[in-house]
Tab-separated table of C-alpha atoms in Angstrom:
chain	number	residue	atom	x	y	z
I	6	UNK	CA	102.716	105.846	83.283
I	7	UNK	CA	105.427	106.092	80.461
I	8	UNK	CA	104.124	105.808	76.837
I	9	UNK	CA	106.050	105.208	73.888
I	10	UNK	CA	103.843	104.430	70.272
I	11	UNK	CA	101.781	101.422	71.800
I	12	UNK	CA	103.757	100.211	74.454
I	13	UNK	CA	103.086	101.337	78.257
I	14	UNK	CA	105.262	100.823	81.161
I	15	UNK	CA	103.808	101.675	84.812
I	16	UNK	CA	106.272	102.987	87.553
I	17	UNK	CA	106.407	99.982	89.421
I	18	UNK	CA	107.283	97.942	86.611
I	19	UNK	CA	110.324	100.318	85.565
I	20	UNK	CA	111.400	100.700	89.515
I	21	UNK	CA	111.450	96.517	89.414
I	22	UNK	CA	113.289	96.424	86.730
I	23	UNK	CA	115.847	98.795	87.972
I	24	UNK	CA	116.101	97.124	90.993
I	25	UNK	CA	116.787	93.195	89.403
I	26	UNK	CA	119.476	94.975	86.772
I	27	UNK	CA	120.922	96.614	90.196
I	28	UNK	CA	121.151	93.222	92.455
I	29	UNK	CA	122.110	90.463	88.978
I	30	UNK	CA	125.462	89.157	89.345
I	31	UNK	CA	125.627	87.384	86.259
I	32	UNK	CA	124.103	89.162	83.956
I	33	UNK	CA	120.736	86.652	82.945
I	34	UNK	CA	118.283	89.757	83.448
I	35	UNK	CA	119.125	91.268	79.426
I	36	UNK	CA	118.336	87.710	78.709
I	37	UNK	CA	115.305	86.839	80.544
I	38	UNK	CA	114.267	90.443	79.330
I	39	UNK	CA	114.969	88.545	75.772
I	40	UNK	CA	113.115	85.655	76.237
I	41	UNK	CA	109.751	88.054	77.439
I	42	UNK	CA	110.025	89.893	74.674
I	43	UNK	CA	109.786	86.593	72.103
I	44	UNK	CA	107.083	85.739	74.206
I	45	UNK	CA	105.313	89.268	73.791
I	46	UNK	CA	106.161	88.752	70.019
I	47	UNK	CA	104.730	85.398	69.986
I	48	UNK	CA	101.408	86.748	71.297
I	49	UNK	CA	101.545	89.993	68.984
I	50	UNK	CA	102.152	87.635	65.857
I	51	UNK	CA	98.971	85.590	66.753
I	52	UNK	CA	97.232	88.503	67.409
I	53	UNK	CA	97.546	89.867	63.829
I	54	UNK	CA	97.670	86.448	62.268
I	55	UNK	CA	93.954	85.842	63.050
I	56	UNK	CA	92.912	89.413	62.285
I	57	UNK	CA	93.262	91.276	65.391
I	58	UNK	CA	95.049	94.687	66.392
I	59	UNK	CA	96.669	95.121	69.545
I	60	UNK	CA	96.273	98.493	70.851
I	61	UNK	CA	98.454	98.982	73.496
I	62	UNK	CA	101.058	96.654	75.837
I	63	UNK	CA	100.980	97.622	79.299
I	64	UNK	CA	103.758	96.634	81.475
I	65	UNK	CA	103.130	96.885	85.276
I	66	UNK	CA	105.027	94.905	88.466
I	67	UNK	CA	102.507	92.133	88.169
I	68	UNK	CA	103.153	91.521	84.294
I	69	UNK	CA	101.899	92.274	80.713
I	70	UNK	CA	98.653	92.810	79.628
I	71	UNK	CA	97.879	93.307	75.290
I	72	UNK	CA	94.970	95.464	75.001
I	73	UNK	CA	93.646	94.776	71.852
I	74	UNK	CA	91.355	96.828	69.521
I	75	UNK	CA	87.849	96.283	70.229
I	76	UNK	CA	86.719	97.043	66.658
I	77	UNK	CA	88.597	93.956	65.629
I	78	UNK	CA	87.782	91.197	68.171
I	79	UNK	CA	88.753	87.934	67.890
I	80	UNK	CA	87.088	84.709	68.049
I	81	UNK	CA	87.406	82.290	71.025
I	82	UNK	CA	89.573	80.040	68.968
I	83	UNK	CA	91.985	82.788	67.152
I	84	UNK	CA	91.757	84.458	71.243
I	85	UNK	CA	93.062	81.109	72.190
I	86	UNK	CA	95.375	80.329	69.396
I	87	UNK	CA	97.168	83.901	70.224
I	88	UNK	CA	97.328	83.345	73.943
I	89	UNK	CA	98.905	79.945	73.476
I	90	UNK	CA	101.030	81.517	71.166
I	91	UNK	CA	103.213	83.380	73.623
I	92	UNK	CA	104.714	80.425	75.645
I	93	UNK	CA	104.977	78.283	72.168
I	94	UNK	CA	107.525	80.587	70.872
I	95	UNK	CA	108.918	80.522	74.283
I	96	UNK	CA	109.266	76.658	74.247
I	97	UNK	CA	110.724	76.714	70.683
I	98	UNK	CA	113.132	79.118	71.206
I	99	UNK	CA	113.946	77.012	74.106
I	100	UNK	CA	115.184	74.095	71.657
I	101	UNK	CA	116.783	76.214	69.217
I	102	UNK	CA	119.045	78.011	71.640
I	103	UNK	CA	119.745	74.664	72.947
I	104	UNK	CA	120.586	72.905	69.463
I	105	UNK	CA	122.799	76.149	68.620
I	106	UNK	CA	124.402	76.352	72.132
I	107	UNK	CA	127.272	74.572	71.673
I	108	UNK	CA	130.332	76.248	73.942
I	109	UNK	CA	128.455	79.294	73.844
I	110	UNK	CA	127.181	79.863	77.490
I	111	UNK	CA	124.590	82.615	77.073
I	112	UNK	CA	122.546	80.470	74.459
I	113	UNK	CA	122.156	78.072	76.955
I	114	UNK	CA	121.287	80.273	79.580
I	115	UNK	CA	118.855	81.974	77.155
I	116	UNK	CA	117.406	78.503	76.730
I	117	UNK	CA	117.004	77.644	80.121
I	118	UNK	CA	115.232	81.000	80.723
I	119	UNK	CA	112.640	80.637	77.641
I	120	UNK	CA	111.996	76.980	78.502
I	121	UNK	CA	111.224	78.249	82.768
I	122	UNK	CA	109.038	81.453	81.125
I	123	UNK	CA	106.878	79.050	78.669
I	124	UNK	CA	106.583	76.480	81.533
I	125	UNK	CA	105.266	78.564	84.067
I	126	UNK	CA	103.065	80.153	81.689
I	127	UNK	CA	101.263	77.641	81.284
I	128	UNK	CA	100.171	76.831	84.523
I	129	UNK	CA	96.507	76.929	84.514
I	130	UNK	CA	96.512	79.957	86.984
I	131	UNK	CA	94.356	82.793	86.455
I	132	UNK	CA	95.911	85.701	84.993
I	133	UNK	CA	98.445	83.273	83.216
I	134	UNK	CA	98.555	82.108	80.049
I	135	UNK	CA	97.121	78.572	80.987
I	136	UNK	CA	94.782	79.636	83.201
I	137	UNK	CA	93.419	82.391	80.659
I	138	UNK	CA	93.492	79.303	77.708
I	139	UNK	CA	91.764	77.280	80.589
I	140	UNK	CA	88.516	79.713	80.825
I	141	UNK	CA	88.228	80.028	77.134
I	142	UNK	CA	87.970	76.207	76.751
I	143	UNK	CA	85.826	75.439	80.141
I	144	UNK	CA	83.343	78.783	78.222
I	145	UNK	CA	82.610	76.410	75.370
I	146	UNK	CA	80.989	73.874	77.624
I	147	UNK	CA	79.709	76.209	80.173
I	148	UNK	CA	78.458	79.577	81.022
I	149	UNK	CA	81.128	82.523	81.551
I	150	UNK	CA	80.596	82.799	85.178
I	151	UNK	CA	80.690	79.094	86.004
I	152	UNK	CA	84.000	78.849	83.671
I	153	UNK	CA	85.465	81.685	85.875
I	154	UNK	CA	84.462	80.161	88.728
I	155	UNK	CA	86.219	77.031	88.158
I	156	UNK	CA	89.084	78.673	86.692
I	157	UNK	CA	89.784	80.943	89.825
I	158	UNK	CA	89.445	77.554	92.015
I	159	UNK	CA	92.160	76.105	90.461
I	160	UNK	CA	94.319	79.382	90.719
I	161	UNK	CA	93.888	79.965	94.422
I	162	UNK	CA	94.635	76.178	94.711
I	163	UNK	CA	97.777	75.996	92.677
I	164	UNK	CA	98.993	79.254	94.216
I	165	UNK	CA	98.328	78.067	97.867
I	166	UNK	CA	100.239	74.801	97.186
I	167	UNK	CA	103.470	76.759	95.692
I	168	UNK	CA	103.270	79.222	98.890
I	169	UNK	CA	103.329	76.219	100.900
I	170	UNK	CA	105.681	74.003	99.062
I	171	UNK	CA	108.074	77.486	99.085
I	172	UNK	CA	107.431	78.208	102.834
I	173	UNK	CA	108.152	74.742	103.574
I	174	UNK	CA	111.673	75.006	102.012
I	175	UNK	CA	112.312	78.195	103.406
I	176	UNK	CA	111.312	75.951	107.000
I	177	UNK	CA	113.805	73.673	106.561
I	178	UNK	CA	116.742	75.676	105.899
I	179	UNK	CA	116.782	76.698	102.322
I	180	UNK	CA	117.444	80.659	101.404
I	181	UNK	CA	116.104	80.488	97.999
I	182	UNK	CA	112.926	82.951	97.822
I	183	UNK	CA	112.071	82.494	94.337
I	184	UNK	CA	109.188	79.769	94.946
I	185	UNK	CA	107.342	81.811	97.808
I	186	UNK	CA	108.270	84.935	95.549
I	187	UNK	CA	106.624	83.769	92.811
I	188	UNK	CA	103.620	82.518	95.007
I	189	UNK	CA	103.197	85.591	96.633
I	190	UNK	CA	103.557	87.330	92.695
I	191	UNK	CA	100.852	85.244	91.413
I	192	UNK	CA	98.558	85.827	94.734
I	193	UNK	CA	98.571	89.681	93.909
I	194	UNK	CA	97.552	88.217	89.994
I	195	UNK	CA	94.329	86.820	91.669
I	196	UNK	CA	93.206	89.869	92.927
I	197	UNK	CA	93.129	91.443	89.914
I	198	UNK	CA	89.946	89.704	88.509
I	199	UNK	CA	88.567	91.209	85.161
I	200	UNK	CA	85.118	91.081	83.926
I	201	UNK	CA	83.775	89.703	80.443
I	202	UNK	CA	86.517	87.744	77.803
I	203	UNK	CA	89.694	87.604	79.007
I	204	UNK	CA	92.399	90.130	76.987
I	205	UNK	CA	95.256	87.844	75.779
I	206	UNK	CA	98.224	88.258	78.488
I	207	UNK	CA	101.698	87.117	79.697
């Protein structure tokens, strides 16, 4: 594991990275690297907005995780507010690239990119944003353990409905492997299932 100040970055994460700069013909991995990192900065914002500390970002091959400082724990609504927070700025700086674009190519690529990354954040799968916003609202009516429950239903649904819907173009003659990629991504997510109040992640 590589440290630098508060930021970690797992071997598999820096090999991944390696190998997508390696195979990009067209150079949209320094911006979708861009638009992750607004994200990240959205959710660090919130984070100290409503009083938290974040005390380390881990980056591993299945995504980002903000530890934050126990001694300063947030509420269910500030946890909320900061995990939101990540694919808001994602979705703004969607529009602004996009109003600002113009003839200049890589804004609009940059847009495209933060508008896919705060989309599919949202999804209310379990460890995504939505699905982590989705068990802090579904705790407020019910226990933990029902909310989690319910909340890793509706992953394991949604992520066996993209594997199909991306096996099922594969079937029929497509070559694109993002959509079973990303199912397959998001399958290894679901494994991963944490105990207690979810840490805010991207």
């Amino acid at each position: 594991m590589l440290r630098l100040g508060k930021l970690e970055c797992s071997g598999g994460f820096l090999l991944a990275a390696a190998l997508l700069f390696y195979m990009d013909p067209g150079d949209l991995i320094p911006l979708a690297a861009l638009a992750a990192g607004f994200h990240e900065l959205g959710h660090w914002t919130a984070v100290r907005l409503m009083g938290g500390e974040v005390r380390v970002l881990r980056l591993t091959v299945t995504g980002g995780n903000m530890e934050l400082d126990h001694r300063r724990t947030l509420t269910y609504g500030g946890e909320l507010a900061a995990i939101l927070a990540g694919p808001g700025v994602n979705l703004l700086l969607a529009l602004l690239c996009a109003r600002l674009g113009g003839e200049r190519e890589a804004l609009y690529a940059l847009s495209g990119l933060s508008l896919a990354l705060g989309w599919f954040n949202l999804l209310p799968i379990y460890p995504l944003d939505g699905g982590r916003a989705l068990l802090l609202i579904l705790s407020a009516f019910t226990t933990p353990g029902r909310a989690r429950q319910a909340v890793w239903g509706c992953s394991v649904i949604l992520v066996a409905l993209l594997l199909a819907a991306g096996m099922s173009l594969l079937w029929r003659g497509g070559r694109n492997l993002t959509l079973p990629g990303m199912a397959l991504w998001l399958l290894c997510g679901l494994t991963r299932r944490e105990e207690g109040r979810t840490p805010v992640k991207k």
